[in-house]
CSV table of N, CA and C in Angstrom, one decimal:
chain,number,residue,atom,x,y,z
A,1,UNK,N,-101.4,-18.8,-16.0
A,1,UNK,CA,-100.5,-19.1,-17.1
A,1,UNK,C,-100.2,-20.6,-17.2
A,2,UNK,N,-100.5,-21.0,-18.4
A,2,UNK,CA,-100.3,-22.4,-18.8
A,2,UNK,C,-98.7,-22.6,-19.4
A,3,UNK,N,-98.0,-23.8,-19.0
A,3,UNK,CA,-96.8,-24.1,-19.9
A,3,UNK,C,-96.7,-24.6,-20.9
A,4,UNK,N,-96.5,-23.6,-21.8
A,4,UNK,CA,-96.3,-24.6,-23.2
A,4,UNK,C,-94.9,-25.7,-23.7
A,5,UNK,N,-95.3,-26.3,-24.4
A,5,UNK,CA,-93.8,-27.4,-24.8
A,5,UNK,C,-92.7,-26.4,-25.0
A,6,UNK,N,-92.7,-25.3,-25.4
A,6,UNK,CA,-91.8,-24.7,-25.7
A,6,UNK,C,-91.3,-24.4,-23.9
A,7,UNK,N,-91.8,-24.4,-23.1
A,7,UNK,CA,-91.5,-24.1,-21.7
A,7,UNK,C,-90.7,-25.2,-21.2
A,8,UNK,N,-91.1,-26.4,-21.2
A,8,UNK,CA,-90.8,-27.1,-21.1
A,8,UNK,C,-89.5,-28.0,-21.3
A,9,UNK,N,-89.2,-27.5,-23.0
A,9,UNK,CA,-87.8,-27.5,-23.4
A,9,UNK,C,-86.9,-26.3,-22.6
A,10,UNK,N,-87.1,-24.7,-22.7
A,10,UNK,CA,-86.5,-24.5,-21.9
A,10,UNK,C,-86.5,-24.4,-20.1
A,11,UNK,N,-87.5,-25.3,-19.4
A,11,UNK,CA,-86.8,-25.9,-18.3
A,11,UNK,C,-86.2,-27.2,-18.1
A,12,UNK,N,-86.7,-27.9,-19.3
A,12,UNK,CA,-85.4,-29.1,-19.4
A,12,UNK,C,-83.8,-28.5,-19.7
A,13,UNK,N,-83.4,-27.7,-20.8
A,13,UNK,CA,-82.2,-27.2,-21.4
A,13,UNK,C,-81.6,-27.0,-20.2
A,14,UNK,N,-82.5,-25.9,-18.9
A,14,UNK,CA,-81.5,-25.3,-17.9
A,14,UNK,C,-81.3,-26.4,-16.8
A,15,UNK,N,-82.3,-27.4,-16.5
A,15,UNK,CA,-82.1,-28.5,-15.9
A,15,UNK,C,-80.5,-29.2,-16.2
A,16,UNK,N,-80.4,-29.6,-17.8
A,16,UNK,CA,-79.1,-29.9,-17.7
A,16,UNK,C,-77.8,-29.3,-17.7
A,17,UNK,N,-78.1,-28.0,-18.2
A,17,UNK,CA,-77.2,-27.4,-17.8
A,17,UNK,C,-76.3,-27.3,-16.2
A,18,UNK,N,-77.3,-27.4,-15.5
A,18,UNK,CA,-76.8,-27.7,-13.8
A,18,UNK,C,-76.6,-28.6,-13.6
A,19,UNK,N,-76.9,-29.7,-14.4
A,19,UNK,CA,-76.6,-31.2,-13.8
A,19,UNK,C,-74.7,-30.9,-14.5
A,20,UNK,N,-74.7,-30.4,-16.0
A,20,UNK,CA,-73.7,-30.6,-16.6
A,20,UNK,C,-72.8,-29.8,-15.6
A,21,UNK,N,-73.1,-29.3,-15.0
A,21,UNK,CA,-71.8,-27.8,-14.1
A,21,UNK,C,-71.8,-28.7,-12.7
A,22,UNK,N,-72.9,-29.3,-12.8
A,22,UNK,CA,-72.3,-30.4,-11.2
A,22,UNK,C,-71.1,-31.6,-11.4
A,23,UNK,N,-71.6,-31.7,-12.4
A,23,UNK,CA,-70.7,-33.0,-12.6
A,23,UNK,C,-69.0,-32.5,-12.9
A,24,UNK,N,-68.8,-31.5,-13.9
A,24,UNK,CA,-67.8,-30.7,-13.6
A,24,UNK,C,-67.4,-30.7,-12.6
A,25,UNK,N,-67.9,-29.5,-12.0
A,25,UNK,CA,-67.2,-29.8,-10.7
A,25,UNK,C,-66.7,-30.3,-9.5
A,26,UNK,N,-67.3,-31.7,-10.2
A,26,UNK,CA,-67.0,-32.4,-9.2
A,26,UNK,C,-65.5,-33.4,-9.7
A,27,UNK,N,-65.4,-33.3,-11.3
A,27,UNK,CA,-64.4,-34.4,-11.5
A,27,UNK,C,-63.2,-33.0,-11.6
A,28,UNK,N,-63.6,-32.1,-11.5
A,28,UNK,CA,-62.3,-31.3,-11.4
A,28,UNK,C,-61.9,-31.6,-9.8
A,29,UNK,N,-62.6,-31.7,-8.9
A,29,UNK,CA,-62.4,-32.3,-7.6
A,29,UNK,C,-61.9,-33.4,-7.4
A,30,UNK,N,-62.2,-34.6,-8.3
A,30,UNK,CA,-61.3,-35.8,-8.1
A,30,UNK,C,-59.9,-35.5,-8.8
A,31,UNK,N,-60.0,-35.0,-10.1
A,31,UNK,CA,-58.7,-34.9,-10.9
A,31,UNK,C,-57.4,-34.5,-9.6
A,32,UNK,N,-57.7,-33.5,-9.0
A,32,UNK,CA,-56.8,-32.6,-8.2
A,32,UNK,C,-56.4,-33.7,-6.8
A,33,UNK,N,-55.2,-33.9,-6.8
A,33,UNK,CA,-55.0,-34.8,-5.7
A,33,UNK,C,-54.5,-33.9,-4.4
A,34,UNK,N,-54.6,-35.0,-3.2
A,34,UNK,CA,-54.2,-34.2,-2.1
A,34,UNK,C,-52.6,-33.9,-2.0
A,35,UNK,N,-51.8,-34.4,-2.8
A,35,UNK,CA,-50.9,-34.7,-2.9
A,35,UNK,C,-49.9,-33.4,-3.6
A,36,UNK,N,-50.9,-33.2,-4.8
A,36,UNK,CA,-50.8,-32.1,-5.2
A,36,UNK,C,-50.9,-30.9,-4.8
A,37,UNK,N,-51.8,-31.0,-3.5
A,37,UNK,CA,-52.2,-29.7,-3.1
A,37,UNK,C,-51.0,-29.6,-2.2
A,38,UNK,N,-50.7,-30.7,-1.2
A,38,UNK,CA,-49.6,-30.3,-0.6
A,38,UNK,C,-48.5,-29.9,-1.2
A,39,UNK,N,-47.9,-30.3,-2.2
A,39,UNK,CA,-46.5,-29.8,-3.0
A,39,UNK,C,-46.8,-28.1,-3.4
A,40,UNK,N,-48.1,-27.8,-3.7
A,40,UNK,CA,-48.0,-26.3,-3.6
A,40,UNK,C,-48.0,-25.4,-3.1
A,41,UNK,N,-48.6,-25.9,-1.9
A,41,UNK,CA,-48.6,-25.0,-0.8
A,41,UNK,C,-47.2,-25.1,0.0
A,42,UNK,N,-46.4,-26.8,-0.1
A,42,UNK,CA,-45.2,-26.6,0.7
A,42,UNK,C,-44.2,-25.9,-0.1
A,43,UNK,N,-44.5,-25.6,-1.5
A,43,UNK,CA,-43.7,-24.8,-2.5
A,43,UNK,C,-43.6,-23.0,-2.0
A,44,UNK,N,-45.0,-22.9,-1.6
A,44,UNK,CA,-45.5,-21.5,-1.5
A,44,UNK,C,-44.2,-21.1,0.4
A,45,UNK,N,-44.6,-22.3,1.2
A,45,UNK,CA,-44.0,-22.1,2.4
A,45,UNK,C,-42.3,-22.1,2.6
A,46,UNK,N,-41.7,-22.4,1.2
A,46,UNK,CA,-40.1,-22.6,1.5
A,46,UNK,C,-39.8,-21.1,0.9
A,47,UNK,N,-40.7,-20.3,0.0
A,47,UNK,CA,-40.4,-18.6,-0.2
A,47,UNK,C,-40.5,-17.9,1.1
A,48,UNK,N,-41.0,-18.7,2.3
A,48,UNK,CA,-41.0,-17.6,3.7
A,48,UNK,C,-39.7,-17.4,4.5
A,49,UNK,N,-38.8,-18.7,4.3
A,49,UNK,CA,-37.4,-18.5,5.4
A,49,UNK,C,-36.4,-19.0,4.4
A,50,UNK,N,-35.3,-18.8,4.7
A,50,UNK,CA,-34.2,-19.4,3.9
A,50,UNK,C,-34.3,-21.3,4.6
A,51,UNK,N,-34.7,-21.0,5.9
A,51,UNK,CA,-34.3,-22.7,6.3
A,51,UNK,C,-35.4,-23.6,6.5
A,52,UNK,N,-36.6,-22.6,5.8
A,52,UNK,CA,-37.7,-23.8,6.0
A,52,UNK,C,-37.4,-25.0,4.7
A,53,UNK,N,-37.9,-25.7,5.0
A,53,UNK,CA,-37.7,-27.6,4.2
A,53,UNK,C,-38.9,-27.9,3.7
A,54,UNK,N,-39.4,-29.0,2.4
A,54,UNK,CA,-40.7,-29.0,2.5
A,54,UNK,C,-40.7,-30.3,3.4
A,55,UNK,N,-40.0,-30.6,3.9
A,55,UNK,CA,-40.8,-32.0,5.0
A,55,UNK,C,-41.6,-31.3,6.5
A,56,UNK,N,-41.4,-30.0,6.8
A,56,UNK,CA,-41.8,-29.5,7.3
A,56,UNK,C,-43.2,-29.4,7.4
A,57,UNK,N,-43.9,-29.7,6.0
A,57,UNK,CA,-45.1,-29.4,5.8
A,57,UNK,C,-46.3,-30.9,5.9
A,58,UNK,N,-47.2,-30.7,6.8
A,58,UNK,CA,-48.4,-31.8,6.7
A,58,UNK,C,-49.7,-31.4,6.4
A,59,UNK,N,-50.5,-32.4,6.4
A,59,UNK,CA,-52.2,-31.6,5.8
A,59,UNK,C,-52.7,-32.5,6.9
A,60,UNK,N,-53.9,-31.9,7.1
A,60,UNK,CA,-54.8,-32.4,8.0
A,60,UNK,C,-56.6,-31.7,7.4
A,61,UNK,N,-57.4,-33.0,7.7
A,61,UNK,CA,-58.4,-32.6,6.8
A,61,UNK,C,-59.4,-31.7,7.8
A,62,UNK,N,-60.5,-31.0,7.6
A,62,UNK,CA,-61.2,-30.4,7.9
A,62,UNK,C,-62.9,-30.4,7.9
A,63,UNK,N,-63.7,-29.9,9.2
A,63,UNK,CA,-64.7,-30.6,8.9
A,63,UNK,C,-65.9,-29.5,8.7
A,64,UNK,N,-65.2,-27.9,7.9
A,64,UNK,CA,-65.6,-27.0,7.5
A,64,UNK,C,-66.1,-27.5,6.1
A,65,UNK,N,-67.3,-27.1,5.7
A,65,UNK,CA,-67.7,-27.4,3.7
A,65,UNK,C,-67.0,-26.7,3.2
A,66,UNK,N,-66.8,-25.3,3.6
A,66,UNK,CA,-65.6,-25.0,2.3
A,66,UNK,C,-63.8,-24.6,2.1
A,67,UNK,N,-63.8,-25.7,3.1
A,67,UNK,CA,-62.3,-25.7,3.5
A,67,UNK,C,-62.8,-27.7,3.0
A,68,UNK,N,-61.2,-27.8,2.0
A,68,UNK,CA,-60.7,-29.6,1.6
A,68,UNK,C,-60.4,-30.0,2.8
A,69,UNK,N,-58.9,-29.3,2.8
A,69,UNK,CA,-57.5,-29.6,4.1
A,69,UNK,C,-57.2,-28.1,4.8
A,70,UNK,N,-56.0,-28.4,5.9
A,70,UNK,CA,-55.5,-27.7,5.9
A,70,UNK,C,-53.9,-28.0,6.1
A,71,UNK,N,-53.6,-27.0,4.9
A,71,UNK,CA,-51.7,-27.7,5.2
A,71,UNK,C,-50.9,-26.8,6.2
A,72,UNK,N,-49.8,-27.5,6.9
A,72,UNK,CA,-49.7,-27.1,7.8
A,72,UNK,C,-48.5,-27.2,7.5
A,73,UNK,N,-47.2,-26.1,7.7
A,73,UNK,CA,-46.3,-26.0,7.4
A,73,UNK,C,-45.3,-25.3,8.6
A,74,UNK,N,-44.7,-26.0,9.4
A,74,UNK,CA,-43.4,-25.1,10.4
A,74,UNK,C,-42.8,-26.2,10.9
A,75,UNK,N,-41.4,-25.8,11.4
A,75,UNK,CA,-40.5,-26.4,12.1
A,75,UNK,C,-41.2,-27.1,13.2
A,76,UNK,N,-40.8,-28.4,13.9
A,76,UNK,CA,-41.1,-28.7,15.4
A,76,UNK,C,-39.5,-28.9,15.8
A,77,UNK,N,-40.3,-28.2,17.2
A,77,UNK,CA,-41.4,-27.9,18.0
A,77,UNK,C,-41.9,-26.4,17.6
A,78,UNK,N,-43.4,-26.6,17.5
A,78,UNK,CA,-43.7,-25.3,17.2
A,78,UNK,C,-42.8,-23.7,17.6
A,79,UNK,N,-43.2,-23.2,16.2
A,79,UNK,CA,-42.1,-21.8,16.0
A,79,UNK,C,-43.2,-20.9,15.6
A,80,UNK,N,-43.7,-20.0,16.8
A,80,UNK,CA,-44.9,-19.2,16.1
A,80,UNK,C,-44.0,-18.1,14.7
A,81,UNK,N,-42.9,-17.7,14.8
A,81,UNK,CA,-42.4,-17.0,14.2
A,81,UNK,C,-42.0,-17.8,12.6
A,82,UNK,N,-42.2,-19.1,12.5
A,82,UNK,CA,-42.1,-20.0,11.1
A,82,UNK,C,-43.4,-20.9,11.1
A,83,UNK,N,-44.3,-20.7,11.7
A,83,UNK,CA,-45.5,-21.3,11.3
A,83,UNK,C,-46.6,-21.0,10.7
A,84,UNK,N,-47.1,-22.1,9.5
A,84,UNK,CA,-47.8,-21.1,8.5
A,84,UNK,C,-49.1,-22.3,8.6
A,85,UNK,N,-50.2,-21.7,8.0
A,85,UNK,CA,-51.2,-22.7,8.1
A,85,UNK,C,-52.2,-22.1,6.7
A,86,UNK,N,-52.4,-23.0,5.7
A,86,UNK,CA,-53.4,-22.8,4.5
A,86,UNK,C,-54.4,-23.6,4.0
A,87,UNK,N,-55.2,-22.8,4.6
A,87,UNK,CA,-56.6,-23.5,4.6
A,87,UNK,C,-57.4,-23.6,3.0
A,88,UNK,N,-57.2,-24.6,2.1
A,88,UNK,CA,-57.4,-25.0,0.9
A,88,UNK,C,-58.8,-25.4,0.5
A,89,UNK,N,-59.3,-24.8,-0.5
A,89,UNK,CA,-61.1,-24.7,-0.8
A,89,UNK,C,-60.9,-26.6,-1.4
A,90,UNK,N,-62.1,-26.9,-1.6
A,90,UNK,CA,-62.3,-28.1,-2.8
A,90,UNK,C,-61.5,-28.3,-4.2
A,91,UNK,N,-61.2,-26.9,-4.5
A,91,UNK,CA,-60.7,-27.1,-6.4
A,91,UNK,C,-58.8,-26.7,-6.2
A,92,UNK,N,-59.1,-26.7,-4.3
A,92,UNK,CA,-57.2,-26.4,-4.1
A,92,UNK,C,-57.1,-24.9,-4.2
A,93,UNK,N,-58.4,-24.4,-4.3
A,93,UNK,CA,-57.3,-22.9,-4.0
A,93,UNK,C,-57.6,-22.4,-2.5
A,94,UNK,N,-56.5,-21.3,-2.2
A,94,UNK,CA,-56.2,-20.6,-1.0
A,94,UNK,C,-57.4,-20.4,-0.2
A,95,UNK,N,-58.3,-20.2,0.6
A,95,UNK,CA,-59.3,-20.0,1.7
A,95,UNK,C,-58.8,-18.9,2.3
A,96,UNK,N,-57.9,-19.4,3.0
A,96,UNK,CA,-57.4,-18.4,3.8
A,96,UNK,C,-56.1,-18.8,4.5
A,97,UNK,N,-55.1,-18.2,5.3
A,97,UNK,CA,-53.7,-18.5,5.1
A,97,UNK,C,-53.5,-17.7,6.6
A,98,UNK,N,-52.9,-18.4,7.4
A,98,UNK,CA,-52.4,-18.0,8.7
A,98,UNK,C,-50.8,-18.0,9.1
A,99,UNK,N,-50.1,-16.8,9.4
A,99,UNK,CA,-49.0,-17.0,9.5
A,99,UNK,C,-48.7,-16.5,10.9
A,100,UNK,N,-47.0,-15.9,11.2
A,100,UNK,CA,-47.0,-15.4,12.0
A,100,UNK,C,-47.1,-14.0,13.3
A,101,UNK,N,-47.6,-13.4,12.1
A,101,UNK,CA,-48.9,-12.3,12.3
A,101,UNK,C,-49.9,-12.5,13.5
A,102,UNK,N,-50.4,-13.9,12.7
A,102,UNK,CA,-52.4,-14.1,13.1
A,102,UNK,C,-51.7,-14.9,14.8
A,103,UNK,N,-50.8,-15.3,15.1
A,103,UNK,CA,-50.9,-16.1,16.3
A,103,UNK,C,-51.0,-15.6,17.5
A,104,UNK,N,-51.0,-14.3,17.6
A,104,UNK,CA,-51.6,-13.8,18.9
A,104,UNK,C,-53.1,-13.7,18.7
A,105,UNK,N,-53.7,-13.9,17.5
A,105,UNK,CA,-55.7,-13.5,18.1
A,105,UNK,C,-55.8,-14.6,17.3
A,106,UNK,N,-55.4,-15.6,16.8
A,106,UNK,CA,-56.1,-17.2,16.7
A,106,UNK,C,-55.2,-18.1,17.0
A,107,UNK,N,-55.8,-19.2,17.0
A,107,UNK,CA,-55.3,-20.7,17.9
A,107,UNK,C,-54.6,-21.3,16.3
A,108,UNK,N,-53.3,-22.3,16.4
A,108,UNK,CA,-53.0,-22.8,15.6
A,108,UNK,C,-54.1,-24.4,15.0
A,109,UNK,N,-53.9,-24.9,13.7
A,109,UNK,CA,-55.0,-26.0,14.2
A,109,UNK,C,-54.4,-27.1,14.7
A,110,UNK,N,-52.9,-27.1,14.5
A,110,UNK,CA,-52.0,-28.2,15.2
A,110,UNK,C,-50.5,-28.0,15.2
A,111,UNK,N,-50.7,-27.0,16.1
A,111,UNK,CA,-49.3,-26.7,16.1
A,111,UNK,C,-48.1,-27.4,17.1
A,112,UNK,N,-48.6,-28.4,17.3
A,112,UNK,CA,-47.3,-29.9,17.9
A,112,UNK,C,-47.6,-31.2,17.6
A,113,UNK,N,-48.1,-30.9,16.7
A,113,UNK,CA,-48.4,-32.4,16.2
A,113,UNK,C,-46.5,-33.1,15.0
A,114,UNK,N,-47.1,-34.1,14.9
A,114,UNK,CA,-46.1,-35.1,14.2
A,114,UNK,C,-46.7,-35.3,13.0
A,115,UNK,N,-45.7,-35.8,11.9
A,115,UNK,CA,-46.4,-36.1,10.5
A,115,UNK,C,-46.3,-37.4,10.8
């Protein structure tokens, strides 16, 4: 089978089409600050206690591809019973979310650290 020009336009068309969804994605990635992502997740973590605070909450980055950060939200010195941990994709949404459930069968990612 030979390609004709008409093939050709449509493997150019889909070529840009992917370039066009890369590039997207990626300035939706700049637009979104780390800054931002912390204010919502430390938003999400003051609906868990009456006395949690958002200073409570820090991020720390990650060296997973589909994890950004991870914010880290609890009183010090560590309180497995108020410590939450939200592991945040590239575009800022949820991954996955550790509270005080998960701390008997997983490790915190920094649960005495300082901001």
């Amino acid at each position: 089978m030979t390609l004709r020009p008409l093939h050709y336009a449509g493997l150019a068309l889909l070529c840009l089409v992917g370039i066009l969804a890369v590039a997207q994605y990626q300035r939706a990635t700049l637009e979104l600050t780390e800054t931002e992502i912390i204010e919502t997740y430390a938003a999400r973590y003051l609906d868990t206690h009456p006395e949690a605070k958002r200073t409570d909450c820090r991020a720390r980055p990650t060296a997973a591809k589909a994890t950004r950060m991870v914010v880290i939200c609890g009183p010090e010195p560590f309180d497995a019973a108020r410590h939450y941990e939200y592991h945040v994709g590239p575009l800022g949404g949820l991954v996955t979310q550790h509270g005080p459930a998960d701390w008997a069968t997983k490790s915190p990612v920094a649960p005495r650290d300082v901001t």
